[in-house]
Amino acid sequence: ELPWVKSAQQVVVTGVTPDRLQPVEVRSRPPANLHALTFTRSIDADWRRTSYSGLSAGAHAEAPLLADEPEKADTVVHPASATAPSPMRELPGGTQFGTLVHALFEHVDPGADEAALASRLRAAAAEWLPRFPLPGVTAAGLADALLPAFHTPLGPLADHRSLAELPIADRLAELTFDLPLSPADPFTLGHLAALMRRHLAADDPLVGYPALLADPALAVQPLRGFLTGSIDAVFRVGDLRQPRFVVVDYKTNRLGGEDLALGHYAQGPMVAAMCASHYPLQALLYCVALHRFLAGRLAGYDPNRHLGGVLYLFVRGMGGREAGSSTGVFDWRPPVALIEELSRLLAGVSP
């Protein structure tokens, strides 16, 4: 009780007697008959989210080693270029170096003043090098080694223009995609190898690649679920009325020994490097991704006019204007019919 409440005026205090609670009747129950549920369904292990790297991982460990020196006649370019040292021969390798080089190619805008490109490249190298430090590499040395790659003509697929002549407005960097893969029938890399054999011409530089893709370590890989990836760059070439779009991938692979020369990046060694690392698989999947990307965004899209092919730029072999596009620049234009049929098959659309 609270006396001060009772003494307060106009306050009525009434006692409350709580009701008695009736005891709860406890009923005895038989013990529960517990048993484990049986999982009767199956797990679809073929449905997965994968990438080019995931698809080709099983074969990379067994990929043949490339020769340090070019031996075949078709690997030799003009003597002035074949023996010329690579501008990047002193630079290290590794993932960190590759990431740094990719960042510089992605962010440096050549702009309208080509003469100022060297200073812009040095400034970008000074900004990015601390994020990916490399012992013995300076910003000035890195920029000077990369500059010839910016001035190397990129061949007919890019209208013989160089990176220095392609403004950043005509480059879409790091095009990331998630490509749904839902074929109506089981579709594996072995089926893709057969599809490539059917479409590639006898004079195609990668005509021998389907035999590698049919290797048992790769052929059983299913294409079902989602394919994820990121295209280094897509270049817009041609003119604004009739543009073409080219898949571009930068490669920092070292195809020779300590005395790295431009001749190590002639057509023959680049084809060998492409096949050994299964880059044609990557290129073809990226072309399908670009095909679907453009089909959904470009008015009047026509793959025969707008798909411009593939450029793999082995930057250590790009020697500048004088060396030309005979080294370091690998161009490939897969048949449009191959890209279209593969896209339809992966989407589960009947021919």
Short mmCIF file of C-alpha atoms in Angstrom, two decimals:
data_model
loop_
_atom_site.label_atom_id
_atom_site.label_comp_id
_atom_site.label_asym_id
_atom_site.label_seq_id
_atom_site.Cartn_x
_atom_site.Cartn_y
_atom_site.Cartn_z
CA GLU A 1 0.00 0.00 0.00
CA LEU A 2 1.02 3.58 -0.62
CA PRO A 3 -0.22 5.86 2.25
CA TRP A 4 0.38 9.03 0.28
CA VAL A 5 -2.01 7.80 -2.38
CA LYS A 6 -4.80 7.16 0.16
CA SER A 7 -4.36 10.63 1.66
CA ALA A 8 -4.64 12.34 -1.67
CA GLN A 9 -7.90 14.15 -2.37
CA GLN A 10 -10.33 12.87 -5.02
CA VAL A 11 -8.49 9.59 -5.21
CA VAL A 12 -10.45 6.40 -4.57
CA VAL A 13 -8.47 3.32 -3.73
CA THR A 14 -10.22 0.00 -4.26
CA GLY A 15 -8.70 -3.33 -3.40
CA VAL A 16 -8.59 -5.99 -6.06
CA THR A 17 -8.76 -9.68 -5.35
CA PRO A 18 -7.19 -11.71 -8.17
CA ASP A 19 -9.10 -14.63 -9.64
CA ARG A 20 -7.82 -18.04 -8.89
CA LEU A 21 -6.27 -19.76 -11.84
CA GLN A 22 -7.50 -23.25 -12.47
CA PRO A 23 -4.71 -25.79 -12.68
CA VAL A 24 -3.98 -27.02 -16.19
CA GLU A 25 -4.88 -30.60 -16.79
CA VAL A 26 -1.84 -32.47 -17.98
CA ARG A 27 -2.64 -35.20 -20.44
CA SER A 28 -0.21 -37.95 -21.08
CA ARG A 29 0.77 -38.40 -24.70
CA PRO A 30 2.52 -41.29 -26.36
CA PRO A 31 6.14 -40.56 -27.33
CA ALA A 32 6.61 -39.16 -30.83
CA ASN A 33 7.75 -41.57 -33.51
CA LEU A 34 10.66 -39.59 -35.06
CA HIS A 35 12.27 -40.55 -38.35
CA ALA A 36 14.60 -38.87 -40.84
CA LEU A 37 13.13 -37.56 -44.07
CA THR A 38 14.45 -39.08 -47.28
CA PHE A 39 15.76 -36.72 -50.00
CA THR A 40 14.14 -38.08 -53.15
CA ARG A 41 15.10 -35.34 -55.62
CA SER A 42 18.37 -34.99 -57.50
CA ILE A 43 20.77 -32.04 -57.55
CA ASP A 44 21.47 -30.65 -61.02
CA ALA A 45 25.25 -30.31 -60.82
CA ASP A 46 25.42 -29.12 -64.45
CA TRP A 47 23.55 -25.89 -63.59
CA ARG A 48 26.14 -23.43 -62.32
CA ARG A 49 27.51 -19.93 -62.57
CA THR A 50 30.79 -20.20 -64.41
CA SER A 51 33.21 -18.19 -66.54
CA TYR A 52 35.74 -18.69 -69.31
CA SER A 53 38.39 -19.26 -66.63
CA GLY A 54 36.21 -21.83 -64.90
CA LEU A 55 35.49 -23.68 -68.13
CA SER A 56 39.14 -23.86 -69.19
CA ALA A 57 40.75 -24.34 -65.77
CA GLY A 58 41.05 -28.10 -66.18
CA ALA A 59 43.14 -27.75 -69.32
CA HIS A 60 45.41 -24.84 -68.33
CA ALA A 61 47.52 -27.00 -66.04
CA GLU A 62 48.30 -29.35 -68.92
CA ALA A 63 48.74 -26.73 -71.63
CA PRO A 64 51.89 -27.27 -73.72
CA LEU A 65 54.78 -24.94 -73.04
CA LEU A 66 55.56 -22.45 -75.77
CA ALA A 67 59.00 -22.37 -77.31
CA ASP A 68 61.19 -19.42 -76.35
CA GLU A 69 62.33 -18.85 -79.92
CA PRO A 70 60.19 -18.86 -83.10
CA GLU A 71 61.15 -21.78 -85.33
CA LYS A 72 58.61 -22.04 -88.13
CA ALA A 73 58.89 -19.97 -91.26
CA ASP A 74 55.48 -18.38 -90.72
CA THR A 75 56.59 -16.98 -87.38
CA VAL A 76 59.19 -14.70 -89.00
CA VAL A 77 58.28 -11.11 -89.84
CA HIS A 78 60.29 -8.44 -91.61
CA PRO A 79 63.89 -8.66 -90.35
CA ALA A 80 63.80 -5.07 -89.10
CA SER A 81 60.92 -5.94 -86.80
CA ALA A 82 61.76 -9.57 -86.00
CA THR A 83 64.99 -8.76 -84.20
CA ALA A 84 63.90 -5.45 -82.69
CA PRO A 85 63.77 -5.71 -78.90
CA SER A 86 60.40 -5.54 -77.19
CA PRO A 87 59.90 -2.13 -75.55
CA MET A 88 58.65 -4.05 -72.50
CA ARG A 89 61.42 -6.65 -72.31
CA GLU A 90 62.70 -5.33 -68.96
CA LEU A 91 59.30 -5.20 -67.29
CA PRO A 92 58.24 -8.03 -64.96
CA GLY A 93 55.32 -10.39 -65.37
CA GLY A 94 52.65 -11.67 -63.05
CA THR A 95 49.04 -10.89 -62.21
CA GLN A 96 49.81 -7.61 -60.46
CA PHE A 97 51.68 -6.27 -63.48
CA GLY A 98 48.87 -7.37 -65.80
CA THR A 99 46.27 -5.60 -63.64
CA LEU A 100 48.35 -2.42 -63.65
CA VAL A 101 48.74 -2.44 -67.44
CA HIS A 102 45.01 -3.06 -67.90
CA ALA A 103 44.23 -0.07 -65.67
CA LEU A 104 46.46 2.23 -67.72
CA PHE A 105 44.95 1.14 -71.04
CA GLU A 106 41.50 1.61 -69.55
CA HIS A 107 41.96 5.08 -68.05
CA VAL A 108 44.41 6.93 -70.31
CA ASP A 109 42.52 9.06 -72.83
CA PRO A 110 44.68 9.87 -75.88
CA GLY A 111 42.63 13.00 -76.46
CA ALA A 112 42.98 15.24 -79.50
CA ASP A 113 46.59 16.19 -78.79
CA GLU A 114 48.68 13.13 -79.59
CA ALA A 115 51.86 14.93 -78.58
CA ALA A 116 50.61 15.19 -75.00
CA LEU A 117 49.90 11.46 -74.75
CA ALA A 118 53.33 10.72 -73.26
CA SER A 119 52.82 13.16 -70.38
CA ARG A 120 49.29 11.87 -69.71
CA LEU A 121 50.58 8.32 -69.69
CA ARG A 122 53.34 9.24 -67.23
CA ALA A 123 50.84 10.96 -64.96
CA ALA A 124 48.56 7.91 -65.01
CA ALA A 125 51.48 5.57 -64.32
CA ALA A 126 52.50 7.74 -61.34
CA GLU A 127 48.93 7.50 -60.02
CA TRP A 128 48.44 3.76 -60.46
CA LEU A 129 51.90 2.34 -59.75
CA PRO A 130 51.65 2.88 -55.94
CA ARG A 131 48.50 0.75 -55.95
CA PHE A 132 50.34 -2.11 -57.68
CA PRO A 133 53.99 -1.58 -56.63
CA LEU A 134 56.59 -3.43 -58.66
CA PRO A 135 60.21 -3.57 -57.47
CA GLY A 136 62.54 -1.68 -59.78
CA VAL A 137 59.75 -0.22 -61.94
CA THR A 138 59.35 3.55 -62.12
CA ALA A 139 56.39 5.47 -63.45
CA ALA A 140 58.50 7.07 -66.18
CA GLY A 141 60.01 3.73 -67.24
CA LEU A 142 56.60 2.05 -67.32
CA ALA A 143 55.06 4.87 -69.38
CA ASP A 144 57.94 4.92 -71.87
CA ALA A 145 57.67 1.14 -72.36
CA LEU A 146 53.91 1.30 -72.95
CA LEU A 147 53.94 4.28 -75.30
CA PRO A 148 54.80 2.26 -78.47
CA ALA A 149 51.75 0.07 -77.85
CA PHE A 150 49.55 3.16 -78.02
CA HIS A 151 51.05 4.09 -81.41
CA THR A 152 50.91 0.61 -83.01
CA PRO A 153 48.38 0.32 -85.87
CA LEU A 154 45.70 -2.22 -84.97
CA GLY A 155 45.13 -3.60 -88.45
CA PRO A 156 42.10 -3.70 -90.75
CA LEU A 157 39.52 -4.55 -88.07
CA ALA A 158 40.24 -1.15 -86.48
CA ASP A 159 40.65 0.69 -89.80
CA HIS A 160 44.43 0.61 -89.18
CA ARG A 161 44.03 3.16 -86.39
CA SER A 162 46.07 2.96 -83.20
CA LEU A 163 45.01 3.25 -79.57
CA ALA A 164 46.30 6.83 -79.68
CA GLU A 165 43.80 7.54 -82.46
CA LEU A 166 40.82 6.01 -80.64
CA PRO A 167 39.32 8.50 -78.18
CA ILE A 168 38.00 7.16 -74.92
CA ALA A 169 34.45 7.96 -76.10
CA ASP A 170 34.85 5.14 -78.65
CA ARG A 171 36.01 2.64 -76.03
CA LEU A 172 33.70 0.85 -73.61
CA ALA A 173 35.95 -0.55 -70.88
CA GLU A 174 35.23 -3.56 -68.69
CA LEU A 175 31.91 -4.63 -70.19
CA THR A 176 30.70 -7.02 -67.49
CA PHE A 177 27.99 -9.53 -68.35
CA ASP A 178 25.95 -12.38 -66.90
CA LEU A 179 24.83 -14.50 -69.82
CA PRO A 180 21.97 -16.96 -69.17
CA LEU A 181 22.71 -20.43 -70.56
CA SER A 182 19.59 -22.52 -70.98
CA PRO A 183 20.02 -24.83 -73.98
CA ALA A 184 17.06 -27.00 -74.85
CA ASP A 185 19.34 -30.04 -75.12
CA PRO A 186 22.55 -30.83 -73.22
CA PHE A 187 25.32 -28.66 -74.67
CA THR A 188 28.97 -29.08 -73.80
CA LEU A 189 32.28 -27.69 -74.98
CA GLY A 190 32.55 -30.83 -77.12
CA HIS A 191 29.41 -29.75 -78.95
CA LEU A 192 30.91 -26.28 -79.33
CA ALA A 193 34.05 -27.81 -80.87
CA ALA A 194 31.90 -29.59 -83.45
CA LEU A 195 30.05 -26.35 -84.17
CA MET A 196 33.34 -24.52 -84.74
CA ARG A 197 34.58 -27.24 -87.10
CA ARG A 198 31.45 -26.80 -89.16
CA HIS A 199 31.76 -23.02 -89.47
CA LEU A 200 35.50 -22.25 -89.62
CA ALA A 201 37.02 -22.01 -93.09
CA ALA A 202 40.13 -23.96 -94.01
CA ASP A 203 42.21 -20.77 -94.07
CA ASP A 204 40.98 -19.51 -90.69
CA PRO A 205 44.01 -18.91 -88.41
CA LEU A 206 42.27 -20.84 -85.60
CA VAL A 207 41.01 -23.73 -87.72
CA GLY A 208 43.03 -26.18 -85.59
CA TYR A 209 41.62 -25.02 -82.27
CA PRO A 210 38.45 -27.19 -82.20
CA ALA A 211 40.69 -30.27 -81.88
CA LEU A 212 42.06 -28.86 -78.60
CA LEU A 213 38.58 -27.93 -77.39
CA ALA A 214 37.48 -31.54 -77.99
CA ASP A 215 40.08 -32.78 -75.48
CA PRO A 216 38.38 -34.91 -72.77
CA ALA A 217 39.53 -32.49 -70.07
CA LEU A 218 37.35 -29.82 -71.68
CA ALA A 219 34.78 -31.54 -73.89
CA VAL A 220 32.56 -32.71 -71.01
CA GLN A 221 32.18 -29.21 -69.53
CA PRO A 222 28.46 -28.32 -69.70
CA LEU A 223 27.19 -24.89 -70.71
CA ARG A 224 24.14 -24.53 -68.49
CA GLY A 225 23.27 -21.92 -65.90
CA PHE A 226 25.00 -18.53 -66.14
CA LEU A 227 28.20 -17.43 -67.83
CA THR A 228 29.84 -14.41 -66.23
CA GLY A 229 32.73 -12.38 -67.56
CA SER A 230 34.19 -8.95 -68.23
CA ILE A 231 35.39 -7.86 -71.67
CA ASP A 232 38.50 -5.68 -71.39
CA ALA A 233 37.15 -3.24 -73.96
CA VAL A 234 34.78 -2.85 -76.86
CA PHE A 235 36.00 -0.47 -79.57
CA ARG A 236 33.64 1.46 -81.82
CA VAL A 237 35.25 1.88 -85.24
CA GLY A 238 34.01 2.90 -88.66
CA ASP A 239 31.86 6.03 -88.66
CA LEU A 240 28.83 7.03 -86.62
CA ARG A 241 26.44 6.11 -89.44
CA GLN A 242 27.92 2.65 -89.95
CA PRO A 243 29.78 1.72 -86.75
CA ARG A 244 31.41 -1.62 -86.06
CA PHE A 245 32.09 -2.95 -82.60
CA VAL A 246 35.25 -4.95 -81.85
CA VAL A 247 35.95 -7.15 -78.81
CA VAL A 248 39.38 -6.26 -77.40
CA ASP A 249 41.52 -8.11 -74.87
CA TYR A 250 44.90 -6.92 -73.57
CA LYS A 251 47.49 -9.63 -72.95
CA THR A 252 50.82 -9.19 -71.17
CA ASN A 253 52.02 -12.76 -71.87
CA ARG A 254 55.77 -13.19 -72.27
CA LEU A 255 56.29 -15.44 -75.31
CA GLY A 256 60.10 -15.40 -75.28
CA GLY A 257 63.10 -15.42 -72.99
CA GLU A 258 65.17 -12.61 -71.51
CA ASP A 259 66.07 -11.21 -74.96
CA LEU A 260 62.41 -10.63 -75.78
CA ALA A 261 62.02 -9.43 -79.38
CA LEU A 262 59.07 -8.34 -81.48
CA GLY A 263 59.53 -11.47 -83.57
CA HIS A 264 58.31 -13.55 -80.63
CA TYR A 265 54.91 -11.97 -81.29
CA ALA A 266 54.56 -12.74 -84.97
CA GLN A 267 51.46 -14.53 -86.24
CA GLY A 268 52.73 -18.06 -85.56
CA PRO A 269 53.66 -17.58 -81.89
CA MET A 270 50.46 -15.64 -81.24
CA VAL A 271 48.31 -18.41 -82.72
CA ALA A 272 50.17 -20.93 -80.54
CA ALA A 273 49.64 -18.74 -77.45
CA MET A 274 45.96 -18.26 -78.28
CA CYS A 275 45.35 -21.99 -78.59
CA ALA A 276 47.49 -23.03 -75.60
CA SER A 277 45.55 -20.71 -73.30
CA HIS A 278 42.17 -21.42 -74.94
CA TYR A 279 41.71 -17.76 -75.79
CA PRO A 280 39.56 -18.67 -78.87
CA LEU A 281 36.96 -20.05 -76.44
CA GLN A 282 37.06 -16.78 -74.52
CA ALA A 283 36.84 -14.73 -77.71
CA LEU A 284 33.84 -16.66 -79.03
CA LEU A 285 31.91 -16.43 -75.75
CA TYR A 286 32.67 -12.72 -75.56
CA CYS A 287 31.36 -12.28 -79.11
CA VAL A 288 28.09 -13.95 -78.10
CA ALA A 289 27.85 -11.61 -75.10
CA LEU A 290 28.47 -8.55 -77.32
CA HIS A 291 25.97 -9.86 -79.89
CA ARG A 292 23.23 -10.01 -77.24
CA PHE A 293 24.29 -6.68 -75.74
CA LEU A 294 24.03 -4.87 -79.08
CA ALA A 295 20.80 -6.63 -80.08
CA GLY A 296 19.09 -5.16 -77.04
CA ARG A 297 20.54 -1.65 -77.29
CA LEU A 298 21.34 -0.71 -80.89
CA ALA A 299 18.48 0.34 -83.16
CA GLY A 300 18.55 -1.50 -86.48
CA TYR A 301 21.17 -3.92 -85.22
CA ASP A 302 22.57 -6.21 -87.92
CA PRO A 303 25.35 -8.57 -86.81
CA ASN A 304 26.73 -8.75 -90.35
CA ARG A 305 27.34 -4.98 -90.28
CA HIS A 306 27.91 -4.23 -86.60
CA LEU A 307 29.96 -7.17 -85.27
CA GLY A 308 33.54 -6.17 -86.03
CA GLY A 309 35.53 -9.18 -84.82
CA VAL A 310 38.16 -9.68 -82.12
CA LEU A 311 41.51 -8.05 -81.32
CA TYR A 312 43.92 -9.71 -78.88
CA LEU A 313 46.65 -7.20 -78.18
CA PHE A 314 49.86 -8.85 -76.93
CA VAL A 315 51.24 -5.54 -75.73
CA ARG A 316 54.84 -6.72 -75.26
CA GLY A 317 55.00 -7.28 -79.02
CA MET A 318 53.54 -3.94 -80.07
CA GLY A 319 56.49 -1.91 -81.37
CA GLY A 320 54.95 1.35 -82.57
CA ARG A 321 54.21 2.86 -85.98
CA GLU A 322 57.38 1.62 -87.64
CA ALA A 323 56.82 -2.00 -86.59
CA GLY A 324 53.20 -1.88 -87.74
CA SER A 325 50.56 -4.47 -86.90
CA SER A 326 52.60 -7.50 -87.99
CA THR A 327 53.60 -8.21 -84.38
CA GLY A 328 51.60 -8.07 -81.18
CA VAL A 329 48.22 -7.61 -82.86
CA PHE A 330 46.14 -10.76 -83.34
CA ASP A 331 42.89 -10.15 -85.19
CA TRP A 332 40.15 -12.69 -85.78
CA ARG A 333 36.73 -12.33 -87.30
CA PRO A 334 34.72 -15.43 -86.35
CA PRO A 335 31.90 -16.16 -88.80
CA VAL A 336 28.73 -14.29 -87.89
CA ALA A 337 26.73 -17.45 -88.55
CA LEU A 338 28.79 -19.23 -85.86
CA ILE A 339 28.09 -16.48 -83.29
CA GLU A 340 24.38 -16.40 -84.11
CA GLU A 341 23.94 -20.17 -83.97
CA LEU A 342 25.87 -20.49 -80.72
CA SER A 343 23.79 -17.69 -79.17
CA ARG A 344 20.55 -19.43 -80.21
CA LEU A 345 21.69 -22.81 -78.94
CA LEU A 346 22.73 -21.41 -75.56
CA ALA A 347 19.40 -19.59 -75.27
CA GLY A 348 17.40 -22.71 -76.04
CA VAL A 349 15.99 -21.27 -79.26
CA SER A 350 15.33 -23.71 -82.07
CA PRO A 351 17.23 -23.05 -85.32
#
